Structures are given as C-alpha cells and as structure tokens.
Short mmCIF file of C-alpha atoms and ligand atoms in Angstrom, two decimals:
data_model
loop_
_atom_site.label_atom_id
_atom_site.label_comp_id
_atom_site.label_asym_id
_atom_site.label_seq_id
_atom_site.Cartn_x
_atom_site.Cartn_y
_atom_site.Cartn_z
CA MET A 1218 -16.11 -27.10 2.81
CA THR A 1219 -12.38 -27.76 2.99
CA LEU A 1220 -10.57 -30.97 3.48
CA VAL A 1221 -7.93 -30.89 6.22
CA ARG A 1222 -5.34 -33.81 6.68
CA PHE A 1223 -3.65 -34.27 10.08
CA PHE A 1224 -0.45 -36.21 9.97
CA LYS A 1225 1.44 -37.82 12.98
CA ALA A 1226 4.89 -36.76 13.81
CA ASP A 1227 6.16 -39.84 11.80
CA GLY A 1228 4.56 -38.60 8.77
CA THR A 1229 1.76 -41.17 8.62
CA LEU A 1230 -1.86 -39.91 7.96
CA ASP A 1231 -3.75 -39.90 11.13
CA LYS A 1232 -7.14 -38.16 10.14
CA GLU A 1233 -8.90 -36.55 7.13
CA VAL A 1234 -11.73 -34.18 8.02
CA GLU A 1235 -14.08 -31.87 6.16
CA ALA A 1236 -14.42 -28.47 7.69
CA ALA A 1237 -16.14 -25.17 6.90
CA SER A 1238 -14.21 -22.24 5.47
CA GLY A 1239 -13.67 -19.60 8.23
CA GLN A 1240 -12.82 -22.08 11.06
CA ARG A 1241 -9.60 -21.92 12.93
CA LEU A 1242 -7.35 -24.92 12.35
CA LEU A 1243 -6.76 -25.10 16.19
CA ASP A 1244 -10.62 -25.49 16.73
CA ILE A 1245 -10.74 -28.19 14.13
CA ALA A 1246 -7.77 -30.08 15.74
CA TRP A 1247 -9.33 -29.90 19.14
CA ALA A 1248 -12.75 -31.12 17.77
CA GLU A 1249 -10.71 -34.00 16.09
CA ARG A 1250 -8.94 -34.70 19.26
CA GLN A 1251 -5.46 -34.08 17.69
CA PRO A 1252 -2.77 -33.75 20.36
CA LEU A 1253 -2.30 -29.73 20.05
CA GLU A 1254 -2.33 -28.14 23.38
CA GLY A 1255 -3.10 -24.48 22.44
CA ALA A 1256 -2.60 -23.31 25.96
CA CYS A 1257 -3.49 -19.68 25.46
CA GLU A 1258 -6.38 -20.64 23.19
CA GLY A 1259 -5.27 -18.30 20.58
CA VAL A 1260 -4.46 -15.12 22.32
CA MET A 1261 -0.83 -15.47 21.09
CA ALA A 1262 0.90 -16.19 24.48
CA CYS A 1263 2.25 -19.69 23.82
CA SER A 1264 3.49 -21.77 20.95
CA THR A 1265 1.83 -24.99 21.98
CA CYS A 1266 -0.42 -24.85 18.71
CA HIS A 1267 2.53 -25.26 16.47
CA VAL A 1268 2.06 -27.37 13.38
CA ILE A 1269 4.24 -28.20 10.41
CA VAL A 1270 2.42 -27.26 7.23
CA GLU A 1271 3.02 -29.02 3.88
CA ALA A 1272 5.16 -26.69 1.64
CA GLU A 1273 2.60 -26.27 -1.11
CA ASP A 1274 -0.10 -25.32 1.48
CA PHE A 1275 2.30 -23.17 3.49
CA ALA A 1276 2.87 -20.93 0.31
CA LYS A 1277 -1.00 -20.27 0.03
CA LEU A 1278 -1.11 -18.93 3.77
CA PRO A 1279 -1.04 -15.26 4.52
CA PRO A 1280 2.30 -14.34 5.93
CA ALA A 1281 2.93 -14.77 9.61
CA SER A 1282 2.85 -11.67 11.81
CA GLU A 1283 5.83 -10.64 13.60
CA GLU A 1284 4.18 -11.77 16.85
CA GLU A 1285 3.69 -15.16 15.22
CA GLU A 1286 7.29 -15.35 14.11
CA ASP A 1287 8.49 -14.55 17.57
CA LEU A 1288 6.47 -17.27 19.24
CA LEU A 1289 7.52 -19.82 16.51
CA ASP A 1290 10.92 -19.04 17.54
CA LEU A 1291 10.05 -20.74 20.82
CA ALA A 1292 8.29 -23.79 19.53
CA SER A 1293 10.02 -27.20 19.75
CA HIS A 1294 10.78 -28.79 16.44
CA ALA A 1295 9.82 -25.69 14.33
CA GLY A 1296 10.94 -25.81 10.73
CA ARG A 1297 10.79 -23.59 7.46
CA THR A 1298 6.95 -24.32 7.11
CA SER A 1299 5.95 -24.03 10.65
CA ARG A 1300 2.80 -22.16 11.69
CA LEU A 1301 0.68 -21.60 14.74
CA ALA A 1302 -2.65 -23.45 14.29
CA CYS A 1303 -4.68 -20.71 16.19
CA GLN A 1304 -3.59 -18.31 13.40
CA ILE A 1305 -4.77 -20.35 10.32
CA ILE A 1306 -8.20 -19.77 9.10
CA LEU A 1307 -9.57 -22.21 6.55
CA ALA A 1308 -10.18 -20.82 3.08
CA ASP A 1309 -11.39 -22.38 -0.04
CA ASP A 1310 -8.06 -22.15 -1.59
CA LEU A 1311 -6.81 -24.32 1.37
CA ASP A 1312 -8.72 -27.41 0.35
CA ARG A 1313 -6.68 -30.55 1.14
CA LEU A 1314 -4.57 -28.70 3.81
CA SER A 1315 -2.09 -30.88 5.25
CA VAL A 1316 -0.43 -30.43 8.59
CA ARG A 1317 1.81 -32.45 10.71
CA ILE A 1318 1.66 -32.53 14.48
CA PRO A 1319 5.30 -32.00 15.82
CA PRO A 1320 6.86 -34.89 17.88
CA ALA A 1321 6.98 -32.60 21.02
CA ALA A 1322 3.24 -31.97 20.94
CA THR A 1323 1.49 -32.81 23.91
CA ASN A 1324 -2.29 -32.80 25.21
CA TRP A 1325 -1.96 -31.50 28.57
CA MET A 1326 -5.44 -30.00 28.58
CA GLY A 1327 -6.90 -33.47 27.83
CA ARG A 1328 -8.53 -32.38 24.51
S1 LIG B 1931 -2.81 -21.29 21.12
FE1 LIG B 1931 -1.19 -20.05 21.99
S2 LIG B 1931 -0.33 -19.18 20.28
FE2 LIG B 1931 -1.90 -20.54 19.38
#
C-alpha cells in the first residue's frame, strides 16, 4: 500500500489515503472525490487531470512522454513539477506521494 496526500490549491492538506501500488492516481482522486475532471478518462486528449507534484516525488516519477508534455503545455497553472494524474501509476517508491490540485481545477463531471 502507498500513502497518497492530496493538497488543496492553497497548499493545505485535504486528504490522506492508502492506495494499492499499480493504481492510477486519477482513479484514486475520483474515488476520493477530489476535484479533478479527467475529461478524456486517460486517453491523453485533455489536460484536466493536471496535478502539481511535490518536487521530491516528481523526481521519482518516470519521465513524461512527449504527448504528456504537449498536453501539460495546455494546462492552467502548470508548473515545473506538473504531471497528468492519469499517467501516474502508484509504486512502492512513491509512498507519501503528495500532489496539489491546481486552482483552476473543476469537477464538471460531478465526481
Ligand atoms: S484525463 Fe485526459 S489527459 Fe488525463
């Protein structure tokens, strides 16, 4: 199991959850009712699952694909450690993964 920490846009901790390795961060966010839209459900056709990853955790992630980098260019409030939640797969070395939901995140799909 891996601990995932979701922070609000203002930096305050919103929720800490245990999740199994191998799960997509986007699926965990939806299950925990975090305000990530994920409009394309992970087929890399939007940037609405954008999260800002804590720098130490960002360094542990596999590099983003060129396609992911292109989508991040379209994301609101993207920064140096931004990633798409649909592309982050939990692994044991990501324990205490900390992500912040950007201020422009919306939950249009009602999740
Ligand atoms: S849900 Fe659309 S790119 Fe992640």
